[in-house]
């Protein structure tokens, strides 16, 4: 399902765009197109592949899903897989976010993730001096938003640990607390499983040879890396 499709120039939104006009819009100088999809079917993703000229291997990953967070280069296009956390009534789940980023476009594909990135788009549109950096800044802003979603999860797990510690010495609930400990351990390992590979990937976007798309955004990605490092240490 299409959530948003718009064209931007010099940090300002020019207009909303119909999908079938994307490839035509990309012929305009100094513009980029930002598209957001939610739980798209194969035909919708295939349409994006044609409009943006996406690499078929990255498209296959987007269609079938990935087991690991990663950022890969396909020529001058970046493909990122992120897993955004969600805690509901003590149950930890992860939705998947696929990002295709080129010099002239950003395509986000959100799967099984209720909370989207409309706040990211609104924030970017309020700061045209930053949005004028281009698609690389949008790439940063979405990743930064996903990383920030881990902080309340970590806080929730710490609160859960405190509760278990208070209850663990009650003899009438030993079995229950053992089960709680194993449940908490599972959540912590799932969070760690998502953070570690993303930490390695983000590290490549701010130091040494960085992809052309990320030129001018190294300091922003260093900030994201620092946030992830703090999360890893807190785990």
Coordinates of C-alpha atoms in Angstrom, one line a residue:
X1 CA 0.0 0.0 0.0
X2 CA 1.3 3.4 -0.9
X3 CA 1.7 5.7 2.1
X4 CA 3.5 8.7 0.6
X5 CA 5.2 9.6 -2.7
X6 CA 6.6 13.1 -3.2
X7 CA 9.3 14.9 -5.1
X8 CA 11.7 17.4 -3.3
X9 CA 14.2 20.0 -4.6
X10 CA 16.6 22.2 -2.6
X11 CA 15.1 20.9 0.7
X12 CA 11.5 21.7 -0.2
X13 CA 8.6 19.5 -1.2
X14 CA 7.6 20.3 -4.8
X15 CA 4.5 18.1 -5.1
X16 CA 3.0 14.7 -4.4
X17 CA 3.6 12.3 -7.2
X18 CA 1.8 9.3 -8.8
X19 CA 3.9 6.2 -8.9
X20 CA 3.7 5.9 -12.6
X21 CA 5.4 9.3 -13.0
X22 CA 8.4 8.5 -10.8
X23 CA 10.9 7.6 -13.5
X24 CA 9.9 10.7 -15.5
X25 CA 10.3 12.9 -12.4
X26 CA 13.8 11.6 -11.9
X27 CA 14.9 13.2 -15.2
X28 CA 14.4 16.6 -13.5
X29 CA 17.7 18.2 -12.3
X30 CA 18.6 18.3 -8.6
X31 CA 15.5 16.5 -7.3
X32 CA 14.9 13.4 -5.3
X33 CA 11.8 11.3 -4.8
X34 CA 10.8 9.9 -1.4
X35 CA 8.3 7.0 -1.4
X36 CA 6.9 5.0 1.5
X37 CA 5.1 1.7 1.2
X38 CA 3.4 -0.4 3.9
X39 CA 3.1 -4.2 3.6
X40 CA 3.3 -4.1 -0.2
X41 CA 2.7 -7.1 -2.4
X42 CA 5.1 -8.5 -4.9
X43 CA 3.7 -6.5 -7.8
X44 CA 4.0 -3.2 -5.9
X45 CA 7.7 -3.9 -5.1
X46 CA 8.3 -5.0 -8.8
X47 CA 6.8 -1.6 -9.9
X48 CA 9.3 0.2 -7.7
X49 CA 12.1 -2.0 -9.1
X50 CA 11.3 -0.7 -12.6
X51 CA 10.7 2.9 -11.7
X52 CA 14.0 3.2 -9.7
X53 CA 16.1 0.6 -11.5
X54 CA 16.7 -1.4 -8.3
X55 CA 19.1 -4.3 -8.2
X56 CA 17.2 -7.6 -8.4
X57 CA 19.1 -9.3 -5.5
X58 CA 18.1 -6.4 -3.2
X59 CA 14.5 -6.6 -4.4
X60 CA 14.5 -10.4 -3.7
X61 CA 15.6 -9.6 -0.2
X62 CA 12.8 -7.0 0.2
X63 CA 10.2 -9.5 -1.1
X64 CA 11.2 -12.5 1.0
X65 CA 12.5 -10.7 4.1
X66 CA 15.8 -10.9 5.9
X67 CA 16.9 -12.5 9.1
X68 CA 19.6 -10.0 9.8
X69 CA 20.0 -6.2 9.9
X70 CA 22.4 -5.1 7.2
X71 CA 23.4 -2.3 4.8
X72 CA 24.7 -3.3 1.4
X73 CA 25.9 -1.4 -1.7
X74 CA 24.6 -2.2 -5.1
X75 CA 26.5 0.2 -7.4
X76 CA 25.4 3.7 -6.3
X77 CA 22.4 2.4 -4.5
X78 CA 22.3 1.4 -0.8
X79 CA 20.0 -1.3 0.5
X80 CA 19.3 -1.5 4.2
X81 CA 17.4 -4.0 6.3
X82 CA 16.4 -2.7 9.7
X83 CA 14.3 -4.4 12.4
X84 CA 12.3 -2.0 14.5
X85 CA 11.2 -3.1 18.0
X86 CA 7.8 -2.9 19.5
X87 CA 6.8 -3.8 23.0
X88 CA 3.1 -4.5 23.7
X89 CA 1.9 -5.8 27.1
X90 CA 5.3 -7.3 27.8
X91 CA 5.6 -9.0 24.4
X92 CA 8.6 -8.0 22.2
X93 CA 8.1 -8.1 18.5
X94 CA 10.1 -6.7 15.5
X95 CA 8.8 -5.3 12.2
X96 CA 11.1 -5.0 9.2
X97 CA 12.0 -1.9 7.3
X98 CA 13.7 -2.0 3.9
X99 CA 15.4 1.1 2.6
X100 CA 16.5 1.6 -1.0
X101 CA 18.5 4.9 -1.3
X102 CA 20.0 6.4 -4.4
X103 CA 21.2 9.9 -5.2
X104 CA 17.8 10.8 -6.4
X105 CA 15.5 8.6 -4.3
X106 CA 14.5 7.1 -1.0
X107 CA 12.2 4.1 -0.9
X108 CA 11.1 2.8 2.5
X109 CA 9.1 -0.5 2.7
X110 CA 7.6 -1.2 6.1
X111 CA 6.4 -4.7 7.0
X112 CA 4.5 -5.7 10.1
X113 CA 5.3 -2.5 11.8
X114 CA 2.4 -0.3 13.0
X115 CA 4.3 2.9 13.7
X116 CA 5.5 4.5 10.5
X117 CA 7.8 7.4 9.7
X118 CA 5.4 10.2 9.1
X119 CA 7.1 12.1 12.0
X120 CA 10.4 11.7 10.2
X121 CA 9.0 13.1 7.0
X122 CA 7.4 16.0 8.9
X123 CA 10.6 16.8 10.8
X124 CA 12.6 16.8 7.5
X125 CA 10.1 19.0 5.8
X126 CA 10.4 21.5 8.7
X127 CA 14.1 21.7 8.3
X128 CA 14.8 22.4 4.6
X129 CA 18.4 23.4 5.3
X130 CA 19.0 19.7 6.3
X131 CA 16.7 18.1 3.8
X132 CA 18.6 20.0 1.1
X133 CA 21.5 17.7 1.8
X134 CA 19.5 15.1 -0.2
X135 CA 18.5 11.5 0.1
X136 CA 21.5 10.8 2.4
X137 CA 20.0 12.9 5.1
X138 CA 16.6 11.1 4.8
X139 CA 18.5 7.8 5.0
X140 CA 20.1 9.0 8.2
X141 CA 16.8 10.4 9.7
X142 CA 15.0 7.1 9.2
X143 CA 17.8 5.0 10.7
X144 CA 18.1 7.4 13.6
X145 CA 14.4 7.0 14.2
X146 CA 14.6 3.2 14.3
X147 CA 17.6 3.3 16.7
X148 CA 15.8 5.7 19.0
X149 CA 12.9 3.1 19.3
X150 CA 15.3 0.8 21.1
X151 CA 15.8 3.1 24.1
X152 CA 12.3 2.7 25.6
X153 CA 12.6 -1.1 25.0
X154 CA 15.9 -1.2 27.0
X155 CA 14.2 0.9 29.8
X156 CA 11.3 -1.6 29.8
X157 CA 13.6 -4.6 30.1
X158 CA 15.5 -2.9 32.9
X159 CA 12.2 -2.3 34.7
X160 CA 11.3 -6.0 34.2
X161 CA 14.6 -7.0 35.7
X162 CA 14.0 -4.8 38.7
X163 CA 10.6 -6.5 39.2
X164 CA 12.1 -10.0 39.0
X165 CA 14.8 -9.1 41.5
X166 CA 12.2 -8.0 43.9
X167 CA 10.2 -11.2 43.5
X168 CA 12.9 -13.8 43.1
X169 CA 13.3 -14.5 46.8
X170 CA 9.7 -15.2 47.4
X171 CA 9.6 -19.0 47.9
X172 CA 6.1 -19.4 46.7
X173 CA 6.9 -18.0 43.3
X174 CA 10.4 -19.5 42.5
X175 CA 9.2 -21.4 39.4
X176 CA 7.4 -18.3 38.1
X177 CA 10.5 -16.2 38.6
X178 CA 12.7 -18.7 36.8
X179 CA 10.3 -18.5 33.9
X180 CA 10.4 -14.7 34.0
X181 CA 14.2 -14.8 34.0
X182 CA 14.3 -16.9 30.9
X183 CA 11.7 -14.8 29.2
X184 CA 13.7 -11.6 29.9
X185 CA 16.9 -13.3 28.7
X186 CA 15.2 -14.2 25.4
X187 CA 14.1 -10.5 24.9
X188 CA 17.6 -9.2 25.7
X189 CA 19.2 -11.7 23.2
X190 CA 16.7 -10.7 20.5
X191 CA 17.5 -7.0 21.0
X192 CA 21.3 -7.7 21.0
X193 CA 20.8 -9.8 17.8
X194 CA 19.4 -6.7 16.1
X195 CA 21.8 -4.1 17.4
X196 CA 25.2 -5.8 16.8
X197 CA 25.0 -6.2 13.0
X198 CA 23.5 -2.7 12.6
X199 CA 26.4 -1.3 14.7
X200 CA 28.9 -2.9 12.3
X201 CA 27.0 -1.5 9.2
X202 CA 26.6 2.0 10.6
X203 CA 30.3 2.1 11.3
X204 CA 31.0 2.0 7.6
X205 CA 28.9 5.1 6.9
X206 CA 30.9 7.7 8.9
X207 CA 34.5 6.8 8.7
X208 CA 37.1 5.9 5.9
X209 CA 35.5 5.2 2.5
X210 CA 31.8 6.1 2.8
X211 CA 29.2 5.6 0.0
X212 CA 28.7 8.6 -2.2
X213 CA 25.1 8.9 -1.0
X214 CA 26.3 9.5 2.6
X215 CA 28.8 12.2 1.6
X216 CA 28.1 15.2 3.9
X217 CA 26.2 13.1 6.5
X218 CA 29.2 11.4 8.2
X219 CA 28.7 13.4 11.4
X220 CA 25.0 12.4 11.6
X221 CA 25.8 8.7 11.1
X222 CA 28.6 9.0 13.8
X223 CA 25.9 10.2 16.1
X224 CA 23.7 7.2 15.3
X225 CA 26.7 4.9 15.8
X226 CA 27.3 6.5 19.3
X227 CA 23.6 5.8 20.2
X228 CA 23.9 2.2 19.1
X229 CA 27.1 1.8 21.0
X230 CA 25.4 3.1 24.2
X231 CA 22.6 0.6 23.6
X232 CA 25.0 -2.2 23.2
X233 CA 26.8 -1.3 26.4
X234 CA 23.6 -1.0 28.4
X235 CA 22.7 -4.6 27.3

